[in-house]
XYZ file of C-alpha atoms in Angstrom:
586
model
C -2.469 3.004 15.847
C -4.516 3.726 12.296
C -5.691 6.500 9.978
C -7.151 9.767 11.046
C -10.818 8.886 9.862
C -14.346 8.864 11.427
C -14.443 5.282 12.321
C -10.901 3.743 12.645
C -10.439 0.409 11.906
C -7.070 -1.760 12.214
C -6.564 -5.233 13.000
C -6.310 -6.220 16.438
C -2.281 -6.065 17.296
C -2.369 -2.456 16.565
C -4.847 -2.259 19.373
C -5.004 -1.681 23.216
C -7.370 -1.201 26.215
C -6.381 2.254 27.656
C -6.910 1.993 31.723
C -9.913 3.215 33.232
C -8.169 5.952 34.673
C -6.243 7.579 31.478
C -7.737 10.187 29.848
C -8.375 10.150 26.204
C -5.926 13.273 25.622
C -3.140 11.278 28.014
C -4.241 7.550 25.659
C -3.243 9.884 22.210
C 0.211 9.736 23.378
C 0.703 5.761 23.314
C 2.068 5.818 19.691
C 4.569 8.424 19.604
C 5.611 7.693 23.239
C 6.109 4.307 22.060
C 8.776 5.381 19.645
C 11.221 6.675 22.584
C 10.312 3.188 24.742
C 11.439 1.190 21.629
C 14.970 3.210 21.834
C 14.733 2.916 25.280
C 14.685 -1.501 24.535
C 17.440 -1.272 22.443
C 19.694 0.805 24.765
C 18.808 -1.632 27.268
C 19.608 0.494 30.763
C 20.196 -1.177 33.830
C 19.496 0.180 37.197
C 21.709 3.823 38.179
C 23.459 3.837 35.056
C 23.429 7.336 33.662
C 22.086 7.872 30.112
C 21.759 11.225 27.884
C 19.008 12.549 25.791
C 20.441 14.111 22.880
C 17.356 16.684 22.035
C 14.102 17.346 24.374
C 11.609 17.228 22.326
C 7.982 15.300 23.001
C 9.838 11.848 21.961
C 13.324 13.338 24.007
C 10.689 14.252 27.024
C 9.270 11.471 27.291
C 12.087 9.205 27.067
C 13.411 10.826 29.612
C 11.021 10.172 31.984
C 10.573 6.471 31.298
C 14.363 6.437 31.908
C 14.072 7.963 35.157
C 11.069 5.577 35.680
C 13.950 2.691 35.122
C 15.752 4.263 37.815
C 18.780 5.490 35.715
C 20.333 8.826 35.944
C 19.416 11.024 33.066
C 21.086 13.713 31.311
C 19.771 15.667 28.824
C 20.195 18.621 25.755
C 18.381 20.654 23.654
C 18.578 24.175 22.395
C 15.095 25.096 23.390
C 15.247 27.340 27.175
C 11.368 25.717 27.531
C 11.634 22.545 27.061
C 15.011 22.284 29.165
C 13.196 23.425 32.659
C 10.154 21.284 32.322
C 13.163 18.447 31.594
C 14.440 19.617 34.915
C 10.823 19.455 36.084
C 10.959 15.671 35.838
C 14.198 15.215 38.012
C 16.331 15.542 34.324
C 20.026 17.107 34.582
C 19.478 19.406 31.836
C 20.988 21.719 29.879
C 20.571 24.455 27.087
C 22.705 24.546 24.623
C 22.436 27.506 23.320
C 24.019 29.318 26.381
C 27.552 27.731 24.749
C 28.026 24.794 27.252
C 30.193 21.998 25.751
C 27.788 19.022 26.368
C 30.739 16.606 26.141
C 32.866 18.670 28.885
C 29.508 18.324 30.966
C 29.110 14.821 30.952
C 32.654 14.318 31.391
C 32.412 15.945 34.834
C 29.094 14.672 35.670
C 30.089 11.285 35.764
C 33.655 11.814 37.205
C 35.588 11.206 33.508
C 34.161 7.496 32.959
C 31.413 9.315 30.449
C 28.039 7.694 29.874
C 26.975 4.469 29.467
C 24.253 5.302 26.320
C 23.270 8.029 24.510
C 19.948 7.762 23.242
C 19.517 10.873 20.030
C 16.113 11.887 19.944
C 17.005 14.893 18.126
C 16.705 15.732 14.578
C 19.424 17.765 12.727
C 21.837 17.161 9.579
C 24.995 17.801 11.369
C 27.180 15.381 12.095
C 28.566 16.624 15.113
C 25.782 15.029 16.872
C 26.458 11.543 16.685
C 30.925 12.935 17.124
C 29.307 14.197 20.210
C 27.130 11.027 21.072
C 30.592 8.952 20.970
C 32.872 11.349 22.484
C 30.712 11.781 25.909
C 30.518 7.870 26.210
C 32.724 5.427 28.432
C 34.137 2.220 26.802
C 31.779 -0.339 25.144
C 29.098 2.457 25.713
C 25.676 1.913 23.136
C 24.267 4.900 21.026
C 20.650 4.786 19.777
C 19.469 6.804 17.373
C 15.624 7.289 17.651
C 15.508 10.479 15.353
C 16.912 12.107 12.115
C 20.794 13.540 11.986
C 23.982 13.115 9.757
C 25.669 10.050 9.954
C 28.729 10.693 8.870
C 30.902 8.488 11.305
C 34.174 8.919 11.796
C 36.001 5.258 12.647
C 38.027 6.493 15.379
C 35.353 7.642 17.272
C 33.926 4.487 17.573
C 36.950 1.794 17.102
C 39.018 3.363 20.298
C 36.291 2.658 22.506
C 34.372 0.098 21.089
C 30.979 1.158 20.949
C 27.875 0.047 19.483
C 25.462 2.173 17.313
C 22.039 1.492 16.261
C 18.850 2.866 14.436
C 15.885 2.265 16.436
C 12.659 1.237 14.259
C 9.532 3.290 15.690
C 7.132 1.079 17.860
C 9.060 -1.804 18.306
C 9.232 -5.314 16.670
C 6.087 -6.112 14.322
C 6.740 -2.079 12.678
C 6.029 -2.622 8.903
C 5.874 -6.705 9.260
C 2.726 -7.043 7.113
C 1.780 -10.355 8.811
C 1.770 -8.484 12.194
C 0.359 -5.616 11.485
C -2.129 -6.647 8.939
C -3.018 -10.059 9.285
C -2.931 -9.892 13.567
C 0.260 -12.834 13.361
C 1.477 -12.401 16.886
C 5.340 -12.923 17.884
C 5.617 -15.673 20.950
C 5.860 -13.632 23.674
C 8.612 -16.501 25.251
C 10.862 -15.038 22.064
C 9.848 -11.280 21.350
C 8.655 -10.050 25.204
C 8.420 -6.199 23.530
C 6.381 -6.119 20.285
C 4.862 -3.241 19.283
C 1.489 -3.462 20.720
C 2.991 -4.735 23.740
C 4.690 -1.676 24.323
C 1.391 0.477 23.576
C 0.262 -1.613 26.607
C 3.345 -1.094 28.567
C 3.029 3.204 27.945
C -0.524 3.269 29.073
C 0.267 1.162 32.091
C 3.288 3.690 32.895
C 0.681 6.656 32.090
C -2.088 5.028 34.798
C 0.402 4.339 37.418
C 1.791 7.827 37.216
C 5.259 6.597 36.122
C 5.368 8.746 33.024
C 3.451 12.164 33.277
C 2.209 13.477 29.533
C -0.473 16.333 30.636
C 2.032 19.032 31.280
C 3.562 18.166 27.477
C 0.446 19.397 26.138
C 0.804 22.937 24.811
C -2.538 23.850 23.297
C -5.432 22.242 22.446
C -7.508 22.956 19.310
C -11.069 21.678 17.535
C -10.490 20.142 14.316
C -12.103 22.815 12.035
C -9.142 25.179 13.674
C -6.475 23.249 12.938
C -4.583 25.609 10.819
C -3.658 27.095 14.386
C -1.331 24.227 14.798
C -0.295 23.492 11.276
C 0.187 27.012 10.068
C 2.727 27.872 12.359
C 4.707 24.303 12.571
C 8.539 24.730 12.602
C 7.888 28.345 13.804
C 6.627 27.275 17.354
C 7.858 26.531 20.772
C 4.950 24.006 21.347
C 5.233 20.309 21.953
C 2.431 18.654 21.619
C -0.773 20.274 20.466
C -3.632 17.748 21.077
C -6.645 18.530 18.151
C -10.228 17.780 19.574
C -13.244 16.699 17.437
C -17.098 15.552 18.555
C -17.796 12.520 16.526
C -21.514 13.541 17.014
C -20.630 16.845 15.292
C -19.835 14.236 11.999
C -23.038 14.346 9.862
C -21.390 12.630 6.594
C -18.686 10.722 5.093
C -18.829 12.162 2.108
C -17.927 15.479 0.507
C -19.493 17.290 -2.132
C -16.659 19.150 -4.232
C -19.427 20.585 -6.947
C -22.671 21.123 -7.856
C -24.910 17.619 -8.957
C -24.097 17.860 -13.231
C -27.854 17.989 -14.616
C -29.266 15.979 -17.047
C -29.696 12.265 -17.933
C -27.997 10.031 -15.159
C -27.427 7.321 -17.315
C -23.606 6.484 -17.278
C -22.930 7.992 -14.465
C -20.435 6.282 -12.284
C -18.615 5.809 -8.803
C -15.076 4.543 -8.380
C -14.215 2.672 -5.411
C -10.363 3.091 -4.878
C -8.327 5.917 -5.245
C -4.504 4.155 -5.728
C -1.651 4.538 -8.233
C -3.574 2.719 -10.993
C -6.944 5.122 -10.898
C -4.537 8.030 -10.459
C -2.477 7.214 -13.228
C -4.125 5.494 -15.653
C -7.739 5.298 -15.199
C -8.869 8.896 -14.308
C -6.764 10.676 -17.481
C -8.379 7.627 -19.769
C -12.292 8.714 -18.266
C -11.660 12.566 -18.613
C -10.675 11.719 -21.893
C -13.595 10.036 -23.198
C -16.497 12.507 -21.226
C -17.414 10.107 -18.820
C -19.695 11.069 -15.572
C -18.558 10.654 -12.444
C -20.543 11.145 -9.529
C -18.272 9.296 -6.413
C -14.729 8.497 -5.810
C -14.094 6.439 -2.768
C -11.422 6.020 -0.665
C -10.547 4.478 2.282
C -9.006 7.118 4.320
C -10.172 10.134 1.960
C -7.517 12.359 1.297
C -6.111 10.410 -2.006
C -10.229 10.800 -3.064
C -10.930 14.346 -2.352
C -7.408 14.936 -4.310
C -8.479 13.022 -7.692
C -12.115 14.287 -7.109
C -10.820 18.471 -7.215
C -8.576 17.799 -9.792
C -11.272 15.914 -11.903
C -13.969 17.497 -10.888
C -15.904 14.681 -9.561
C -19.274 15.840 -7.320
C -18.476 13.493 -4.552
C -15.697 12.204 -2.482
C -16.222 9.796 0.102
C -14.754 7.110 2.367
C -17.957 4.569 2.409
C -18.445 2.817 -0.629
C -22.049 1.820 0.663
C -23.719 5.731 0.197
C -22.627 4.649 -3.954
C -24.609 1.197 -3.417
C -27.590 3.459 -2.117
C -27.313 6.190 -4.444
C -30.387 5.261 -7.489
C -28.249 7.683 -9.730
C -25.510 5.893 -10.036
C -25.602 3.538 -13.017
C -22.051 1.712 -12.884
C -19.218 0.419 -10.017
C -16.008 0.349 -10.898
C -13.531 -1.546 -8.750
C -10.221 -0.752 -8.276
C -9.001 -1.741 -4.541
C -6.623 -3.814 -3.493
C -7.340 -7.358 -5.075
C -8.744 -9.105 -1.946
C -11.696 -6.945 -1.938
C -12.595 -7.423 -5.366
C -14.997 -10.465 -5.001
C -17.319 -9.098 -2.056
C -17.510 -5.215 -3.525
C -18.222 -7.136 -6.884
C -21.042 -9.110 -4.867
C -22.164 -6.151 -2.986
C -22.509 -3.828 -6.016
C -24.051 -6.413 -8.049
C -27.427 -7.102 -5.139
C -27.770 -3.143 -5.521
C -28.640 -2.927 -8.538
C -25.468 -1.884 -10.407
C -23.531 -2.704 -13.186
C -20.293 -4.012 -12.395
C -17.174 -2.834 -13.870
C -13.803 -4.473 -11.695
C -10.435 -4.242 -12.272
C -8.427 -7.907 -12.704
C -8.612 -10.262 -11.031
C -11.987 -10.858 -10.911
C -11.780 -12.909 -7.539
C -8.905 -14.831 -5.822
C -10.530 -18.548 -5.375
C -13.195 -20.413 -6.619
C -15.660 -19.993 -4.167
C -15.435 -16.221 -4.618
C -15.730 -17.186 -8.411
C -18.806 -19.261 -7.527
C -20.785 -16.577 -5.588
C -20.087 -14.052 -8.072
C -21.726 -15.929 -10.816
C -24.466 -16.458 -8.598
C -24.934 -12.873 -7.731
C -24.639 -11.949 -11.401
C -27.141 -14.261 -12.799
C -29.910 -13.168 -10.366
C -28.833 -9.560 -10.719
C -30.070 -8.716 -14.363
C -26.726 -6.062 -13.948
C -23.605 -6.848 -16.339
C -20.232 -7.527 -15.094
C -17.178 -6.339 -16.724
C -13.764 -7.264 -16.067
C -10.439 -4.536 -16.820
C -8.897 -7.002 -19.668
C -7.542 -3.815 -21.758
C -5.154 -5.511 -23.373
C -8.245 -6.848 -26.272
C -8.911 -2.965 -26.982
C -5.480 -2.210 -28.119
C -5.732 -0.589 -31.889
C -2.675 -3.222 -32.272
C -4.356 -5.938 -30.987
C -7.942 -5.108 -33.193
C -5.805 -5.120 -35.643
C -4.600 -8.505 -35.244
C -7.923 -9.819 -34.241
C -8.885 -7.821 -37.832
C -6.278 -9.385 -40.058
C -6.596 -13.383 -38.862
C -10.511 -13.145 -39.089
C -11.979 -15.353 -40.699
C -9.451 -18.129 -40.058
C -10.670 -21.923 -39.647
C -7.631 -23.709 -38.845
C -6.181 -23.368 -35.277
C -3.602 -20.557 -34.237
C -0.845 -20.413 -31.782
C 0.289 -17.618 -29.766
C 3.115 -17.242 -27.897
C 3.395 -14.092 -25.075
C 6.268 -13.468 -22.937
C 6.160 -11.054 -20.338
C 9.474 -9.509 -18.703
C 7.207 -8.663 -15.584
C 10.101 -7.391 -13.755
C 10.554 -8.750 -10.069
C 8.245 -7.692 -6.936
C 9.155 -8.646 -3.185
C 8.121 -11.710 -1.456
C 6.572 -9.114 1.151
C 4.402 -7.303 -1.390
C 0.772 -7.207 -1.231
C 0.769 -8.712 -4.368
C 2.748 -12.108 -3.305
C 0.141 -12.742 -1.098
C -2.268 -15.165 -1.897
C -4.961 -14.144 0.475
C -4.939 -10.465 -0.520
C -2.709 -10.278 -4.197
C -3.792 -13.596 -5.031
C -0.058 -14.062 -6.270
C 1.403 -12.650 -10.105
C -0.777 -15.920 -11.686
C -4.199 -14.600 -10.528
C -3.546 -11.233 -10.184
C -1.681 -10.293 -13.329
C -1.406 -13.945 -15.154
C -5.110 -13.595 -15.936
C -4.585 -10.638 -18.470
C -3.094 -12.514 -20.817
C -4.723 -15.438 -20.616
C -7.582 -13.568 -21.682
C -6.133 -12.130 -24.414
C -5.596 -15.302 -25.986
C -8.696 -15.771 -25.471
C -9.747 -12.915 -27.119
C -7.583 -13.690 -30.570
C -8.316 -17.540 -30.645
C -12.139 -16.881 -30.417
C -12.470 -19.558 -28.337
C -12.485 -20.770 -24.784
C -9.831 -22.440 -22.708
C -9.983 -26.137 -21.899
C -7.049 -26.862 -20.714
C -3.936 -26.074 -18.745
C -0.844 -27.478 -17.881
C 1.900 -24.534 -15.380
C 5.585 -25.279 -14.907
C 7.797 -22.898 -12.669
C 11.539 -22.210 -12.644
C 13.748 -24.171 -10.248
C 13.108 -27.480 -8.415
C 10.307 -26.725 -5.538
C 7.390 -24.650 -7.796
C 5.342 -22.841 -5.979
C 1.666 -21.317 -6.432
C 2.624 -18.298 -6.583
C 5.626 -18.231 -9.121
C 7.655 -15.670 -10.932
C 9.311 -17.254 -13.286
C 6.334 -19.190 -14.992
C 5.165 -20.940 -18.340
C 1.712 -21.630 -18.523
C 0.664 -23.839 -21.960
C -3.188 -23.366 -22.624
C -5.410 -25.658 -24.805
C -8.530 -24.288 -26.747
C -11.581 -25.751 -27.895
C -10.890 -25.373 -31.346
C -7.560 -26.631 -31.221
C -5.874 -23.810 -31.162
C -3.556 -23.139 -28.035
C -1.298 -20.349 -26.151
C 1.729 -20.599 -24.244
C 2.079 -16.982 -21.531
C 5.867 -16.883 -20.732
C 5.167 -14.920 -17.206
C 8.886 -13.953 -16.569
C 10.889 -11.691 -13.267
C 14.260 -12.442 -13.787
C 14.749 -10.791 -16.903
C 16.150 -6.947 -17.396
C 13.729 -3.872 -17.308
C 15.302 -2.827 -20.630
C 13.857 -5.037 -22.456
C 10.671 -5.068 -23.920
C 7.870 -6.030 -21.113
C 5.539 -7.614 -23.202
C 6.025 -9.739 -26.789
C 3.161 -10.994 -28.371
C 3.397 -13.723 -31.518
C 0.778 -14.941 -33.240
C 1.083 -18.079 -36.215
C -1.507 -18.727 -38.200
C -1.782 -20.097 -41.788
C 2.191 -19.745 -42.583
C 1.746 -16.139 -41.562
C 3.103 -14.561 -38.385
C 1.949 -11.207 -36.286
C 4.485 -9.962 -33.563
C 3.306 -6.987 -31.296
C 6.804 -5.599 -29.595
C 4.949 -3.674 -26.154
C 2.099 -2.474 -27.517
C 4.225 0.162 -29.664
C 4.832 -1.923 -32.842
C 3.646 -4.198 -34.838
C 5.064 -6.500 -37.661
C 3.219 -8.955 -40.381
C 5.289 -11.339 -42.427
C 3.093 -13.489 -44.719
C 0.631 -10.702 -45.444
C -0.258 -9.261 -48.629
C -1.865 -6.117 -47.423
C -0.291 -5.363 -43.984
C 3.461 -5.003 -42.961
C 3.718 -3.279 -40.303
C 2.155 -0.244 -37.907
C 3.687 2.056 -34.626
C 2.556 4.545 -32.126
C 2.937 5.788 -28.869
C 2.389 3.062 -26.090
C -1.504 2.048 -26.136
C -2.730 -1.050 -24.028
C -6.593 0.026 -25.072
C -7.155 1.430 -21.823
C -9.282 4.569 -23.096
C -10.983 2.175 -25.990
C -11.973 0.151 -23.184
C -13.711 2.521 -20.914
C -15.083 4.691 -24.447
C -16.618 1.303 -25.204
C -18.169 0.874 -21.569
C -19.290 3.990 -21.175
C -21.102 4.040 -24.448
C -22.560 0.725 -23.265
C -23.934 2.305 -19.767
C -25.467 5.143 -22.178
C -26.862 3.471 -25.194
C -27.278 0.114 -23.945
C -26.229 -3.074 -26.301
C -24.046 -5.578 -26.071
C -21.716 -6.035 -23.047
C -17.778 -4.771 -24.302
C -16.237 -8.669 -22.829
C -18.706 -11.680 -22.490
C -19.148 -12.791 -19.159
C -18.412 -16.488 -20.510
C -14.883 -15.458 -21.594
C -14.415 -13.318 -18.307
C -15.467 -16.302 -15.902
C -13.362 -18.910 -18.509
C -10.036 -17.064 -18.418
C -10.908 -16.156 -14.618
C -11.010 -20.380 -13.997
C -8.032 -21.264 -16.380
C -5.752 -19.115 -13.998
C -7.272 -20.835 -11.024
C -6.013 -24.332 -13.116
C -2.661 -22.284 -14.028
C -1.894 -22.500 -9.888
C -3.162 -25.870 -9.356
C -0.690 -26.977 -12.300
C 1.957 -25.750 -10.086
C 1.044 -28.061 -7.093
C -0.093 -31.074 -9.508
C 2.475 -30.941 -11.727
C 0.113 -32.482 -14.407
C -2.621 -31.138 -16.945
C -5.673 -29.429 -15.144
C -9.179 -29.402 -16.541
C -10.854 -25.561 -16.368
């Protein structure tokens, strides 16, 4: 179960050995097959009760058969004359609605007035009658599953007179959209979840090699890939069921594809992105256009999102291998923007060929990431450039412009209304988000960083509530600097999204700076400055007009490395706080 792509690659419970004896064209039908066993599960049939299939469709069909495979009797609907005989093909008592028949009258007589004993709806309609239907045709404490898509308006009496149950089947089976099953191969003890949802992959194939469930005959057409607008052109307007599409691998000669002409002249600048999500589609790729920048790749995992930002920026290439970038001696610059789990070893990667480095935050997720990093930049010759926007704010030059010069230490104080994120998002993760401290924390560390003009030392974390954990919420994090200044980040979730998200004050000198979300800014204490206000503007298009004039001209590099690998460490000594509950060194 994975991505249409050339190679597909999932981890290992989305995976199972197809029998010797099943075809490749009978193995494609494991997935969506597995969708009308996992209703199946949760109707939970016993042997010669009678169950109806609301809607014959591929799912309806096939649950159908692995009914009659169960040895229950099985009725079933649809409106479609075709699909109702090859129903009756496989032993179904079936029946087409749209001669009229009153399928509640018909399972009435079938089953001598006691009704059914489930109805299992693999139809998909936005009536409600369906599931009126569904209740009316079943006997007392009778069980309705709903595997597809229809109105649920339900009416109590329906369902309070003769007790019955109702439930919303989940596609596969258990393990559907837990990330630590799907992505991290976390299996559930068989001895407490017998059906998961590779498990039932297994248990379709198995039915497919015995000959208990039959899928060749649901196969309508069959199509090569680069005709596939037979199939999708006429969906909704077809009487096929399953239309199998056909490829040679060996017909594959690239990953990539070219959407225009190679731009001449000088390739210095030129670039390759490596991730194609919500932040390069929303922020990055309007801030590049903006500025001129040349871009020769975008790379995506599965493609699609590439090729889309690629036509609609007019980048030359599009591809789903980030290595043809690494080979390519045109491009000058990498920049990073994948999930954070993958920055440290693309980083690495990029950084051996030959190529400067320019990776959204965090840098990496644990020390020894940090560690091999450094090494691979220091042998390298290459620069390495972290996305700390934030310092290329005209609000925050401005800051940095009106407390230059100062001896004495400063404090700054930043609270962030981050706004709360599920314990089951990537994010919270501390193997692949690296948790709000490292992956988001680090920002505005580094912007201290950046207005002190100096590097942290130390750093002492405390969390809200009685148990902290390393990957809080609800976090203050007090940082010391070498030259005495020091910087408290108020990293807050349980605050409201109409207030501001970030607040930024900065005291030096009997003077005070406050920077209300990057929109306004206030001095009291100044004799030339009061105030300033614009549209929104976290620096990201200073940031990349600075790098890219970097990658052209050459120069100095737009963040030192020292401050990227210091404020990269004092988040590291942020989470450690946490567990310590003391001061940490950095």
């Amino acid at each position: 179960n994975g991505p249409h792509a050339e190679i597909v690659c999932v981890p290992k419970n989305l995976v199972a050995l197809i029998p010797d004896n099943v075809s490749y064209e009978e193995a494609s039908f494991t997935v969506i097959a597995s969708i009308g066993l996992q209703g199946i599960r949760l109707a939970n049939p016993t042997f010669g009760e009678t169950i109806v299939v609301s809607g014959l469709g591929l799912i309806g069909l096939i649950t159908a058969q692995l009914l009659k495979a169960n040895g229950c009797n099985v009725i079933g609907f649809d409106f479609d004359g075709k699909k109702v005989e090859l129903a009756k093909q496989y032993g179904v008592q079936a029946f087409n609605l749209a001669e009229g028949i009153d399928p509640v009258k018909t399972v009435t007589d079938i089953t001598n007035g006691i009704g059914c004993d489930a109805v299992i709806i693999t139809a998909s309609t936005k009536s409600n009658d369906l599931i009126s239907q569904s209740a009316q045709m079943s006997r007392k404490r009778g069980r309705i599953i709903l595997v597809g898509v229809i109105g649920l308006d339900i009416k109590r009496s329906d369902f309070y007179e003769k007790e019955l149950t109702f439930q919303v089947s989940c596609s596969y089976g258990p393990g559907r959209y837990d990330e630590d099953y799907e992505k991290r191969g976390i299996d559930y003890p068989i001895g407490f979840v017998r059906w998961t949802e590779k498990r039932n992959f297994e248990a379709i194939l198995n039915a497919i090699s015995k000959g208990l469930l039959e899928v060749k005959s649901l196969i309508t057409e069959t199509v090569d890939l680069e005709n596939y607008q037979q199939i999708y052109g006429k969906i909704g307007n077809s009487d096929s069921i399953a239309s199998i599409i056909k490829y040679n691998a060996q017909d594959i000669k690239s990953t990539s594809i070219r959407i225009k002409e190679t731009t001449k002249g000088s390739s210095k600048g030129r670039m390759a992105i490596i991730g194609a999500g919500n932040f390069t589609k929303m922020t990055m790729m309007p801030a590049l256009k903006k500025i001129g920048a040349q871009i020769k790749y975008i790379v995506s995992a599965g493609g699609v999102s590439a090729t889309y930002l690629a036509k609609k920026y007019g980048v030359e290439v599009s591809s789903t291998r980030y290595e043809d970038v690494l080979q390519d001696n045109s491009v000058d610059s990498v920049i990073i923007t994948t999930q954070h789990n993958l920055h440290a070893s693309m980083t690495i990667e990029a950084l051996k060929a030959g190529k400067h480095v320019f990776v959204e935050k965090p840098l990496a997720l644990t020390e020894e990431e940090l560690s091999q990093i450094i090494d691979a930049y220091t042998e390298s010759g290459k620069t390495l450039t972290v996305g700390f926007n934030r310092r290329f704010s005209p609000y925050i030059q401005k800051a940095k412009s009106l407390i230059q010069g100062v001896t004495e230490p400063i404090n700054i104080v930043i609270n962030v209304n981050a706004g709360f994120i599920p314990a089951n998002h990537w994010v919270q993760n501390m193997a692949i988000g690296g948790g709000r401290i490292i992956g988001e924390g680090c920002h505005f560390i580094d912007l201290i960083t950046f207005l002190t003009g100096s590097e942290v030392t130390d750093v002492v974390a405390n969390a809200l509530g009685t148990n902290p954990e390393e990957n809080s919420d609800n976090v203050s994090i007090i940082l010391k600097y070498k030259n005495g200044s020091q910087g408290v980040v108020n990293y807050f979730a349980n605050g409201h999204k109409s207030y501001s998200k970030e607040r930024i004050e900065i005291y030096s000198q009997g003077r005070v700076l406050t920077i209300d979300n990057f929109r306004k800014m206030q001095g009291f204490g100044f004799k030339n400055f009061s105030s300033m206000s614009s549209s929104q503007d976290k620096g990201h298009k200073e940031q990349f007009h600075r790098y890219n004039q970097f990658l052209i001209n050459g120069g100095t590099p737009i963040i030192p490395v020292n401050e990227i690998i210091n404020s990269t460490k004092a988040s590291f000594a942020a989470v450690r706080s946490l567990k310590s509950g003391s001061w940490e060194k950095v």
